[in-house]
CSV table of C-alpha atoms in Angstrom, one decimal:
chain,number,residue,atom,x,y,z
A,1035,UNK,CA,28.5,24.3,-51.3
A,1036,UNK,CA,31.4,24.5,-53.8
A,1037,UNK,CA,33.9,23.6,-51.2
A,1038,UNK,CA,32.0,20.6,-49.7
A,1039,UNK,CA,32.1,19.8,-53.3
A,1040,UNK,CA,35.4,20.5,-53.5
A,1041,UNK,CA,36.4,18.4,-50.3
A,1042,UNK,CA,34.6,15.7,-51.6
A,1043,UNK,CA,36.8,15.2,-54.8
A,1044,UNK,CA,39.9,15.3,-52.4
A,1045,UNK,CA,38.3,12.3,-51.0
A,1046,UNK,CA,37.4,10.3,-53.8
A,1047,UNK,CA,40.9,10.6,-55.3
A,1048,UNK,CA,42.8,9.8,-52.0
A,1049,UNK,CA,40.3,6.9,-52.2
A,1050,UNK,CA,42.0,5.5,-55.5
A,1051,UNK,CA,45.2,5.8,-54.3
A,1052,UNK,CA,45.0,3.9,-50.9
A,1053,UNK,CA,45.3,0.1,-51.8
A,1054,UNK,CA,42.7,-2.0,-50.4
A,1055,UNK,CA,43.1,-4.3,-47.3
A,1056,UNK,CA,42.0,-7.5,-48.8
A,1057,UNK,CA,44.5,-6.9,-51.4
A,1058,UNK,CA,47.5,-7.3,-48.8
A,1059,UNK,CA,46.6,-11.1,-48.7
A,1060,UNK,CA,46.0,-13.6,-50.1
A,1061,UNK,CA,42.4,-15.3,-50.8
A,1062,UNK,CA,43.2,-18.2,-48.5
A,1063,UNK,CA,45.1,-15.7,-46.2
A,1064,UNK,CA,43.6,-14.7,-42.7
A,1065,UNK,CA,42.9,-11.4,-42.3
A,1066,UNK,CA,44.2,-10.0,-39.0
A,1067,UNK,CA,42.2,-7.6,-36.7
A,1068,UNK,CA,41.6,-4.2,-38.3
A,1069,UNK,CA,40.1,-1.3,-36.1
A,1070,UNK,CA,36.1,-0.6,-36.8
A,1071,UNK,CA,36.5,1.8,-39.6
A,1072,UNK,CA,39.0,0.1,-41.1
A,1073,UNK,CA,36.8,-2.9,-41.0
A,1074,UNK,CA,33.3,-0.8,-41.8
A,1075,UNK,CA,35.7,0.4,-45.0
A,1076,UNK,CA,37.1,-2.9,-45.7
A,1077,UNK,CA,33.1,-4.3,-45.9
A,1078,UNK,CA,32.1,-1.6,-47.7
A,1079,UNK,CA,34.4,-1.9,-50.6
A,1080,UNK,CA,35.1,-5.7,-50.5
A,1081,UNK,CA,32.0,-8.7,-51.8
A,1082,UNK,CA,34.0,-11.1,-51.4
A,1083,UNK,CA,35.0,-10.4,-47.9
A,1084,UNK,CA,31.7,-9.6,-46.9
A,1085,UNK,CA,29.9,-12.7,-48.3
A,1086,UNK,CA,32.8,-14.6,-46.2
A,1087,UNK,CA,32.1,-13.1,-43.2
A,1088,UNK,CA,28.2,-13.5,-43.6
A,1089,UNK,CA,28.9,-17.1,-44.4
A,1090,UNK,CA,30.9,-17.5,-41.1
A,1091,UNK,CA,28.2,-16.2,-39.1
A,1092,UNK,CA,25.3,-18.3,-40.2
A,1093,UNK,CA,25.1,-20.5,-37.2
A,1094,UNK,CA,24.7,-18.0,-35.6
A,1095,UNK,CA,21.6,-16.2,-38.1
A,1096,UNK,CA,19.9,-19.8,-37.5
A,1097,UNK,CA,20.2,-19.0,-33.8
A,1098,UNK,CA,18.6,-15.8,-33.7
A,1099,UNK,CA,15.8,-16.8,-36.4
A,1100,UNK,CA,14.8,-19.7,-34.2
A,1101,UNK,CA,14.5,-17.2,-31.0
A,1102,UNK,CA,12.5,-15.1,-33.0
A,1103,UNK,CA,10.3,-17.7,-34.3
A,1104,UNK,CA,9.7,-18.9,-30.6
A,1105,UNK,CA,9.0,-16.0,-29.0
A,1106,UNK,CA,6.3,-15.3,-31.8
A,1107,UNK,CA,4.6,-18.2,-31.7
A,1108,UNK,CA,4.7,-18.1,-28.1
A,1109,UNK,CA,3.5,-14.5,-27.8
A,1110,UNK,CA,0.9,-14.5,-30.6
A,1111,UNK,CA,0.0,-18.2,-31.8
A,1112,UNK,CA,-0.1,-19.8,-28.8
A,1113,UNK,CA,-2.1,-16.8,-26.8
A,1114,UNK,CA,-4.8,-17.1,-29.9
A,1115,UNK,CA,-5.6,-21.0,-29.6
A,1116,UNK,CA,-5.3,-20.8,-26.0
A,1117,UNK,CA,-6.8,-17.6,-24.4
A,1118,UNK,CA,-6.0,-16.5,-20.5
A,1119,UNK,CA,-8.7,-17.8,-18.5
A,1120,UNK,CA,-7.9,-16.2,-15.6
A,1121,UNK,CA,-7.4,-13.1,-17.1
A,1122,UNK,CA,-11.7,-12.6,-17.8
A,1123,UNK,CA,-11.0,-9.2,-18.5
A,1124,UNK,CA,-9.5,-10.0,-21.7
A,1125,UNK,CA,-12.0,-9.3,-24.8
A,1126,UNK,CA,-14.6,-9.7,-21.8
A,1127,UNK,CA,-16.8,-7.6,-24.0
A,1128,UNK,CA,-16.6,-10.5,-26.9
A,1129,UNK,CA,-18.3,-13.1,-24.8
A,1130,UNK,CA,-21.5,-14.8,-25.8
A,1131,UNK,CA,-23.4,-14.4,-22.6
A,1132,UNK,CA,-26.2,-16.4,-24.3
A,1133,UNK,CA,-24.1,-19.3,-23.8
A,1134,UNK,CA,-24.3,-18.5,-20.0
A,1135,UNK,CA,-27.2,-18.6,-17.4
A,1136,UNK,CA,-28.0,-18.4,-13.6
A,1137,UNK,CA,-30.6,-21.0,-12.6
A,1138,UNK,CA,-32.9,-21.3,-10.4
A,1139,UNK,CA,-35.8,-24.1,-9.0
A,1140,UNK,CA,-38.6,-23.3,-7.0
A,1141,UNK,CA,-40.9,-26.0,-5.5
A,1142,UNK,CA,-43.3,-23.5,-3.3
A,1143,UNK,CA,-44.5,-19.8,-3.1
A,1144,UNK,CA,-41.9,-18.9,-0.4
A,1145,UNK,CA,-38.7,-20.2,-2.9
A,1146,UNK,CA,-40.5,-18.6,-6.2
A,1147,UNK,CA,-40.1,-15.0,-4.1
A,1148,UNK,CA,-36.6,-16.0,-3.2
A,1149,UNK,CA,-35.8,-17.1,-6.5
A,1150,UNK,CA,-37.8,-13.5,-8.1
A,1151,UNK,CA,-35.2,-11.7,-5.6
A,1152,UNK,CA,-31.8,-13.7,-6.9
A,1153,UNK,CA,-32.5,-12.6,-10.4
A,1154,UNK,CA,-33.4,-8.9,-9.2
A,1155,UNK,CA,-29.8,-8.4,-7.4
A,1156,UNK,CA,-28.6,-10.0,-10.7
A,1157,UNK,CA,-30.2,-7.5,-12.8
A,1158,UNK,CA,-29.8,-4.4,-11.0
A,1159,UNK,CA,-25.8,-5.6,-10.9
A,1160,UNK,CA,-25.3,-5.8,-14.4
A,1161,UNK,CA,-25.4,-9.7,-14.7
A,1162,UNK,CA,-24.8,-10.2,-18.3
A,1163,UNK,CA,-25.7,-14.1,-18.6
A,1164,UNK,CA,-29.3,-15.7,-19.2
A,1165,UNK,CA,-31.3,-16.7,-16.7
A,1166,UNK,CA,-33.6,-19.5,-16.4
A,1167,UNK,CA,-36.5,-20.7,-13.5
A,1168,UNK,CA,-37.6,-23.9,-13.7
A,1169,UNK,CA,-40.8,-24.5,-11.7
A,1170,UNK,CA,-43.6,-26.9,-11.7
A,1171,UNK,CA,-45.6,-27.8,-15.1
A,1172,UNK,CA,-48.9,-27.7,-13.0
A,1173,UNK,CA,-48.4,-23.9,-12.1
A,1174,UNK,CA,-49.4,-20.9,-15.0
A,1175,UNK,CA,-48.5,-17.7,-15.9
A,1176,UNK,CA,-52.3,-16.5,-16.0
A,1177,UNK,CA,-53.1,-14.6,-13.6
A,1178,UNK,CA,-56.6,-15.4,-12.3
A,1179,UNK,CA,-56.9,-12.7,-9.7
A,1180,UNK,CA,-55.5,-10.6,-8.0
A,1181,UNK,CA,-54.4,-12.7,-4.7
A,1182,UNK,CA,-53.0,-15.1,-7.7
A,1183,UNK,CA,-49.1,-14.3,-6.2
A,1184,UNK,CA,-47.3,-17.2,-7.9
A,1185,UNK,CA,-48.6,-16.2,-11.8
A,1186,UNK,CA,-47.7,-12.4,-10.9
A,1187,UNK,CA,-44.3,-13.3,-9.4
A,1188,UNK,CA,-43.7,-15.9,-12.5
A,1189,UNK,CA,-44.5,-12.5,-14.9
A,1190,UNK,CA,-42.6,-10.2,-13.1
A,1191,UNK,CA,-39.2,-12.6,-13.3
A,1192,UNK,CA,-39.6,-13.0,-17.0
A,1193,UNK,CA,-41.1,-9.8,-18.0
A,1194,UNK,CA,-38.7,-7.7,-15.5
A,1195,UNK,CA,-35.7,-9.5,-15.0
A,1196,UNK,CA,-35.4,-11.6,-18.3
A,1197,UNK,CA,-35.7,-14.7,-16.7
A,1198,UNK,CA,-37.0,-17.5,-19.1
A,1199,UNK,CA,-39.0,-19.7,-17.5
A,1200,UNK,CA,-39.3,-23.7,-17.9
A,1201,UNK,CA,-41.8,-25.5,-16.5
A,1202,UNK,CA,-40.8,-28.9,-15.7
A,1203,UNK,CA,-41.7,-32.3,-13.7
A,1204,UNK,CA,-41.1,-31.6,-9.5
A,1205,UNK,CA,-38.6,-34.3,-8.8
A,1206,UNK,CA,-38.5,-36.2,-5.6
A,1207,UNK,CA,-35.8,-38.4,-3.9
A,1208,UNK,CA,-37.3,-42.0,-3.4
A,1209,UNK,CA,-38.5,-42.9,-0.4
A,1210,UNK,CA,-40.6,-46.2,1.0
A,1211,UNK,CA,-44.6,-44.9,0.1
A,1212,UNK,CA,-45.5,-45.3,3.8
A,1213,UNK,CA,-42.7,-43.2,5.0
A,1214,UNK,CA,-44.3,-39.6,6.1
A,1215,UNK,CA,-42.8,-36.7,5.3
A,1216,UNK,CA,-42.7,-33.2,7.8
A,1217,UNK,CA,-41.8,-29.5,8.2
A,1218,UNK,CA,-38.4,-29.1,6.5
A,1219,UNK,CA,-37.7,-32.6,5.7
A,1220,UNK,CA,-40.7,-32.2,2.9
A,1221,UNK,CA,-38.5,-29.1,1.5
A,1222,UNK,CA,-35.6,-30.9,1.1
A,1223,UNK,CA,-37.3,-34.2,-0.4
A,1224,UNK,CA,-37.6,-31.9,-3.3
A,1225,UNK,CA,-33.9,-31.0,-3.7
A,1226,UNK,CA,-33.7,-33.8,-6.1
A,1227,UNK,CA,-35.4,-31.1,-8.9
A,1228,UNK,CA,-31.7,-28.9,-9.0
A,1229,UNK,CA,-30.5,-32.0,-10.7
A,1230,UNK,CA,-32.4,-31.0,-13.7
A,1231,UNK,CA,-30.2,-28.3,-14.2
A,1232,UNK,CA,-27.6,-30.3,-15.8
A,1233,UNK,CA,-30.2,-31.0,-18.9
A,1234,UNK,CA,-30.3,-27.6,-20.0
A,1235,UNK,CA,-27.8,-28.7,-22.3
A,1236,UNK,CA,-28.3,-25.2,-24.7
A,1237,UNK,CA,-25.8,-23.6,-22.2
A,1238,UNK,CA,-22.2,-24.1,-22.1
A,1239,UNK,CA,-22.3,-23.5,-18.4
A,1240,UNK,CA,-24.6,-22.6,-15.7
A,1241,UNK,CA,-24.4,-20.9,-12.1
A,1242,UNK,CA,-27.3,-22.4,-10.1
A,1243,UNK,CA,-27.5,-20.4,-6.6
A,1244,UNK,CA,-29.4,-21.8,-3.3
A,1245,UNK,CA,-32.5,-19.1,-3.3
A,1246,UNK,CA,-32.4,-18.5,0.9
A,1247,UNK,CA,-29.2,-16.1,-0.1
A,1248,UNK,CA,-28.5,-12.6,-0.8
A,1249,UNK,CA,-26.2,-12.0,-3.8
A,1250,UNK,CA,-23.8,-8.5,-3.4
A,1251,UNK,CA,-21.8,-9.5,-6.7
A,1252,UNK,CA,-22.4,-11.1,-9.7
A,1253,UNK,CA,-20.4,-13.7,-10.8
A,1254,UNK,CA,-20.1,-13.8,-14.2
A,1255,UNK,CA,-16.2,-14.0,-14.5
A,1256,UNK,CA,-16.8,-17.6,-13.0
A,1257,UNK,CA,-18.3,-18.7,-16.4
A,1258,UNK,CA,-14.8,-18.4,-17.9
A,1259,UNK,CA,-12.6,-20.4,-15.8
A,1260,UNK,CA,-11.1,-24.1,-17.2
A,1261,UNK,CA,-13.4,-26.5,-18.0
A,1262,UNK,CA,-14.8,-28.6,-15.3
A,1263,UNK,CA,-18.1,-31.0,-14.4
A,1264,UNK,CA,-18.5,-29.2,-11.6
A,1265,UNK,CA,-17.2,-26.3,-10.0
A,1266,UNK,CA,-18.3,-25.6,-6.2
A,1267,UNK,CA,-17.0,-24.5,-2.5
A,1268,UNK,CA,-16.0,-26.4,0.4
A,1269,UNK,CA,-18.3,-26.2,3.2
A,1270,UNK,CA,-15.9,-24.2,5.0
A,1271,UNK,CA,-17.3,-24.2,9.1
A,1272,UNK,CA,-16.5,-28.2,8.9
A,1273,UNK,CA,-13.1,-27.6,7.9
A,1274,UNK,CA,-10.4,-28.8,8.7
A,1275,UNK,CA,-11.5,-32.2,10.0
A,1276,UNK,CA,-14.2,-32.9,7.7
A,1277,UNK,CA,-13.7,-31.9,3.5
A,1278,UNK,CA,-17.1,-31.6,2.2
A,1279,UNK,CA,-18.8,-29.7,-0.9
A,1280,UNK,CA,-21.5,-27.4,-0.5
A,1281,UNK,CA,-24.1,-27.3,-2.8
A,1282,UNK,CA,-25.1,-23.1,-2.5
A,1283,UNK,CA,-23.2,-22.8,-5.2
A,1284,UNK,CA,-22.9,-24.8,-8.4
A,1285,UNK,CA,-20.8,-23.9,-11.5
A,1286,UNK,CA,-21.8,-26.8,-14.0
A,1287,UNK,CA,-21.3,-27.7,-18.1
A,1288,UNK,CA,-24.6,-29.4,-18.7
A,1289,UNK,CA,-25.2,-32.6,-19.4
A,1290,UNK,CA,-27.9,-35.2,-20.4
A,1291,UNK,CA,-25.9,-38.5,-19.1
A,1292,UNK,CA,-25.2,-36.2,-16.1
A,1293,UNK,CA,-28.2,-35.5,-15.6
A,1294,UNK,CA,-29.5,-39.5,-15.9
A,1295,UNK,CA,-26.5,-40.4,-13.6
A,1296,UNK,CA,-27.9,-37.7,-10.7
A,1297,UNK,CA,-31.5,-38.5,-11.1
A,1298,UNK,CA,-30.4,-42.2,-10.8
A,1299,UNK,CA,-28.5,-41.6,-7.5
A,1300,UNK,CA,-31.4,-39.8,-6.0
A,1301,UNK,CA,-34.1,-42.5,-6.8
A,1302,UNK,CA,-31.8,-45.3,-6.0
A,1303,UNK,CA,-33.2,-47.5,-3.3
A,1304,UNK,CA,-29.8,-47.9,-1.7
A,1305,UNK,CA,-30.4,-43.7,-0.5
A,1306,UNK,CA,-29.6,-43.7,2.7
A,1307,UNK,CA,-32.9,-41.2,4.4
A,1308,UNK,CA,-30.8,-38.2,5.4
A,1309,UNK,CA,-29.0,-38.4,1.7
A,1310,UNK,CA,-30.1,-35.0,0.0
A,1311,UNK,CA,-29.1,-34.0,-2.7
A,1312,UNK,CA,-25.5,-32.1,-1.4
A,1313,UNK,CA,-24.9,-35.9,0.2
A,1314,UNK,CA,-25.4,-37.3,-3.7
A,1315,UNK,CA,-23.0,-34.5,-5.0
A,1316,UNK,CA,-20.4,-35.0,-2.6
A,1317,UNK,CA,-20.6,-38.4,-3.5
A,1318,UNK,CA,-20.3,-38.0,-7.0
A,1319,UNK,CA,-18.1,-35.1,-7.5
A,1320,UNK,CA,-16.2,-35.2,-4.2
A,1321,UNK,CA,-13.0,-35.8,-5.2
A,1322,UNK,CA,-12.9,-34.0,-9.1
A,1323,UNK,CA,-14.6,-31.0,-8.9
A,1324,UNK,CA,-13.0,-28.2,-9.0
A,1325,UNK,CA,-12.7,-26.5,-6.0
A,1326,UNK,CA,-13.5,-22.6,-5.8
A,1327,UNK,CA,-12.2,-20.7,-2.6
A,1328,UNK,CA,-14.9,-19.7,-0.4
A,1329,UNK,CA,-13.6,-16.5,0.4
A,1330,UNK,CA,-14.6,-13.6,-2.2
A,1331,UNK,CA,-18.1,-16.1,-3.0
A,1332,UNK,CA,-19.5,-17.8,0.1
A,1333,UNK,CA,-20.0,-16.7,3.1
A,1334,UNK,CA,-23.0,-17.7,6.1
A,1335,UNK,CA,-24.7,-15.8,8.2
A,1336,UNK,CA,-24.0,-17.9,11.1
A,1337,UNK,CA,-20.4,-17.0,10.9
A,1338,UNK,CA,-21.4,-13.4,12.2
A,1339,UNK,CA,-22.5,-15.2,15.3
A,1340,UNK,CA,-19.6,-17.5,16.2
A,1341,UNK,CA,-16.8,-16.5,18.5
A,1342,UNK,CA,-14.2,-18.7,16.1
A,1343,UNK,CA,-13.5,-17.5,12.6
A,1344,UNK,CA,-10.4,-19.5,11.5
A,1345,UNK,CA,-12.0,-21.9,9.6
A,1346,UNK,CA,-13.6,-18.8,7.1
A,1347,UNK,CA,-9.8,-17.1,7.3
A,1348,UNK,CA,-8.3,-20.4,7.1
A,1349,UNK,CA,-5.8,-19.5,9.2
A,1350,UNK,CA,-5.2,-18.8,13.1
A,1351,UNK,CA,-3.3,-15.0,12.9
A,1352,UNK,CA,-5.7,-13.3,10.9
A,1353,UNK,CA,-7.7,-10.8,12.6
A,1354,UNK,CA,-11.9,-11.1,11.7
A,1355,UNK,CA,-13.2,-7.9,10.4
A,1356,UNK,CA,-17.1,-8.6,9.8
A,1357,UNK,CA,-17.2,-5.4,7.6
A,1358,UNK,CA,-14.3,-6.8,5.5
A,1359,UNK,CA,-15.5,-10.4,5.4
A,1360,UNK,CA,-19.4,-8.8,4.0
A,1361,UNK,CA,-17.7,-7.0,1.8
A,1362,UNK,CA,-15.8,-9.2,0.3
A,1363,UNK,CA,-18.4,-11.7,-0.4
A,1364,UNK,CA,-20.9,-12.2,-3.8
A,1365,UNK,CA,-22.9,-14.6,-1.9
A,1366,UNK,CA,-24.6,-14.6,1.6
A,1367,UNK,CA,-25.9,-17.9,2.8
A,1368,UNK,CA,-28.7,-17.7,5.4
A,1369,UNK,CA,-27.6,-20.8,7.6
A,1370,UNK,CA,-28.1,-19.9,11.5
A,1371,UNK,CA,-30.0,-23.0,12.8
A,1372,UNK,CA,-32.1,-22.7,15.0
A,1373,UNK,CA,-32.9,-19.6,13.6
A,1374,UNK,CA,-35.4,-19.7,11.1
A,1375,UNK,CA,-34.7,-18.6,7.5
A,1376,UNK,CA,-35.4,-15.0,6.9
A,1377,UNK,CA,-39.0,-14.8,5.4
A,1378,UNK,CA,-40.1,-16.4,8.6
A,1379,UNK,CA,-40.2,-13.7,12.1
A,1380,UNK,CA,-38.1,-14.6,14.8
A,1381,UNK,CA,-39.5,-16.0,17.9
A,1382,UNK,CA,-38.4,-13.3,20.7
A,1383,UNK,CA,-36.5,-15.8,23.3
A,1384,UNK,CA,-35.4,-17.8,20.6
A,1385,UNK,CA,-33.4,-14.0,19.3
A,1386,UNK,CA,-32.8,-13.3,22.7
A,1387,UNK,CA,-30.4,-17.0,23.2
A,1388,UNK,CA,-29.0,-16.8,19.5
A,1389,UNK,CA,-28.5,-13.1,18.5
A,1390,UNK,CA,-24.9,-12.5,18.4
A,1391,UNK,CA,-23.1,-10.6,21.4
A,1392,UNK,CA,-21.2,-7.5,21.5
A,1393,UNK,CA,-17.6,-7.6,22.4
A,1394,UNK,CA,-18.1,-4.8,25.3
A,1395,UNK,CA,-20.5,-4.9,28.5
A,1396,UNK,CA,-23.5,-7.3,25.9
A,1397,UNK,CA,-26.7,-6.5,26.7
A,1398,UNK,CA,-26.2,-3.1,28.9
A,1399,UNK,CA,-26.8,0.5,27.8
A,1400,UNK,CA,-23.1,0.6,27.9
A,1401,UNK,CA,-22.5,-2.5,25.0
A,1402,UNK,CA,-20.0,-1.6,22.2
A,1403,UNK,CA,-18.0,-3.5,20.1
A,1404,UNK,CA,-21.4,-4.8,18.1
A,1405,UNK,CA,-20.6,-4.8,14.5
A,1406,UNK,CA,-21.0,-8.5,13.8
A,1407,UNK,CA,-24.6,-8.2,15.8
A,1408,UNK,CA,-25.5,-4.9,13.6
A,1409,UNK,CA,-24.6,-6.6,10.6
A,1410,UNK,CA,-26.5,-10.0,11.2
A,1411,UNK,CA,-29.7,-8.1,12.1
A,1412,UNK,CA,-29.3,-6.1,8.7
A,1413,UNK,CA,-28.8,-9.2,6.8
A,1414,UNK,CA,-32.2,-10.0,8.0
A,1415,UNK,CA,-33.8,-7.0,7.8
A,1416,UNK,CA,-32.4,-6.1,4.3
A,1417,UNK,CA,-33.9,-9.5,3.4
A,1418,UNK,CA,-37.1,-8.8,4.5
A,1419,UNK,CA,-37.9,-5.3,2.8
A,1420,UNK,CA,-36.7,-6.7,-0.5
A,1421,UNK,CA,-38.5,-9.6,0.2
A,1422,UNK,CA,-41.9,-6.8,0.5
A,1423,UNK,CA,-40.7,-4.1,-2.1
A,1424,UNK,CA,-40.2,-6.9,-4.8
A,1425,UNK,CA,-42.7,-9.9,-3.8
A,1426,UNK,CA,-45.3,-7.7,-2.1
A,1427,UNK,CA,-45.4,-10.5,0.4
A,1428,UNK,CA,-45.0,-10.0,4.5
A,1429,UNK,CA,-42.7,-12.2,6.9
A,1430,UNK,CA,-44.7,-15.4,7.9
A,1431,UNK,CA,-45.4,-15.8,11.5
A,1432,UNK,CA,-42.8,-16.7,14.0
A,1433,UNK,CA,-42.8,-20.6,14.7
A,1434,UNK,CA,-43.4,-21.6,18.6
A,1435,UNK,CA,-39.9,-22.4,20.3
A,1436,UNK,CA,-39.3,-24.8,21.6
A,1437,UNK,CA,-41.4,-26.9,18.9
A,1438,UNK,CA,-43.9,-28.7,20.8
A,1439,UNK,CA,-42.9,-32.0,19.4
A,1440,UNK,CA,-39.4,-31.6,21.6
A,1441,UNK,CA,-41.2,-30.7,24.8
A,1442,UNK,CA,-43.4,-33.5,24.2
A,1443,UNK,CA,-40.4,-35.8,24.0
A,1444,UNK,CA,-38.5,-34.6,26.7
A,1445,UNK,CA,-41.8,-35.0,29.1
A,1446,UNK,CA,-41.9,-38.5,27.9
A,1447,UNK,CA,-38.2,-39.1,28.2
A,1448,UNK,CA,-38.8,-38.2,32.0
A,1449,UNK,CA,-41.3,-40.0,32.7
């Protein structure tokens, strides 16, 4: 210790005795190049040089401090006012999810079982967002016995699945009073009532879902995408030639004027008869909606039957893999006309023309190649067991095929 002290002393002394740089020159004088120590010395020991130098350099301070300022307000400010959308993961767990729902509309006993079996697969996969059925005023939730289905199912989606349940006026598109009304066409005449949607304005947003569907995902990461009206799919097996919405899937912000303008379409005596209510949509929202990619939400079930799958890969080199294309979708669309929806049996030579193939020796003991056939028949099936295990309710009866009505026409067309 004594001779570091020592050694230090030295130091100091030599220190007095070396003249200083800045004392070589003049104040107005420039001071040449010195070597890093000499210049790390020379700042050390010299204010006024120092405050010269600092005052030389503060362009380039001003320069720096405005990077810096940028990049903060870019990183920080900015992210705050405007969050990343399409990053839902982000403070996911912050969301008000009572600012969300799924909706649903049922007109019948077969759509209020459908519509029970949406909000199950929502529950059981962790849907955080309300849910709300609307169904028709004159219907109750009191069960009067035990064959009373439509009370018990109306219970069992409020008191089991959360669903909160509106009962509203049945809405139906206009149509000239002696105009009769049959089979399917009656279902869709109804259609009109999904319009009412857009006045539950205590959401920010709501998913409504077709009911004849099977949900594998739920998609509440949807709710936090950019603002739009609207927000649905193309109807992808009319693609390329023909750029339509479909309506099994609706993302909307609610609204009252909306609502008024829909309603208005649908009554309107200028409705052309087939216009339903995906017609008045397109109409309306054909060309702003935003457009969600079908691939990952929609998918039909007919697509497991046809022998051409570009339009669903939208393009011509990708191989189809059924598994792959079920697995990636949150939504299942039954749509295999002339097959009947799925809570109605099959007649047997109706299956037998429209069942999908396999790829190897179809319809021998030696057949292979049948997992788009294996699936198909377990979209149904799975359908149908839910449809028991949740609404207690069997398949109803297979419809004659051909209808009657088209053998009676082609008799008389023969004639």
């Amino acid at each position: 210790m004594k001779a570091t002290a020592r050694a230090h002393g030295q130091f100091e002394s030599y220190l007095k005795d070396v003249p200083m740089i800045h004392d070589l020159y003049d104040s107005d004088d420039e001071v040449p190049p010195i070597s890093p120590k000499a210049n790390l010395f020379h700042l050390r020991h010299s204010p006024r040089s120092c405050y010269r130098q600092l005052r030389r350099s503060r362009p380039l301070l001003v320069v720096v401090l405005a990077i810096v300022a940028i990049f903060y307000y870019s990183t920080h400010y900015h992210r705050r006012l405007f969050p990343p959308t399409h990053a839902p993961s982000i403070r996911y767990k912050n969301v008000q999810w009572r600012l969300f729902a799924y909706s649903q509309y049922v007109t019948d006993s077969h759509y209020l079982c459908n519509s029970v079996m949406v909000f199950e697969a929502l529950s059981r996969l962790g849907s955080k967002a309300d849910r709300i059925l609307m169904y028709p005023e004159e219907w109750d939730t009191d069960i009067a016995n035990i064959t009373d289905r439509d009370s018990q199912l109306l219970q069992k989606a409020r008191n089991h699945y959360g669903a909160k349940l509106l009962p509203i006026k049945v809405r139906k598109f206009g149509r000239d009073p002696t105009e009769t009304v049959e089979g399917d066409d009656l279902t869709w005449d109804t259609s009109a009532t999904k319009f009412l949607t857009f006045n539950q304005t205590q959401y920010l947003r709501i998913i409504h879902l077709d009911s004849d569907v099977t949900v594998q995902q739920h998609m509440d990461d949807l709710f936090l995408l950019p603002s739009a009206r609207v927000v649905m799919m193309r109807a992808y097996w009319n693609l390329p030639s023909i750029k339509r919405l479909t309506s099994m899937f609706i993302l909307l912000e609610p609204s009252s004027a909306e609502a008024d303008r829909l309603m208005a379409a649908a009554e309107s005596k200028t409705r052309q008869h087939n216009d339903f209510d995906m017609e008045i949509l397109n109409d309306l929202y054909g060309d702003s909606a935003m457009i969600l990619p079908h691939r990952n939400y929609g998918l039909v079930s007919g697509e497991f039957r046809s022998e051409d799958h570009h339009r669903y890969l939208g393009n011509n080199h990708e191989k189809w893999n059924p598994k792959r294309a079920l697995r990636e979708a949150s939504l299942v669309h039954f749509s295999d006309w002339p097959i009947p929806k799925p809570w109605v049996m099959w007649p047997r030579n109706l299956l037998r023309e429209k069942m999908p193939l396999c790829d190897i020796n179809p319809g021998t003991k030696d057949e292979a190649g049948c997992e788009n056939k294996d699936i198909w028949l377990e979209l149904y099936n799975d359908f149908r067991r839910r449809r028991a295990d949740i609404c207690a309710l069997l398949s109803v009866p297979a419809p004659e095929w051909p209808p009657r009505r088209n053998l009676n026409s082609s008799a008389s067309g023969s004639g």
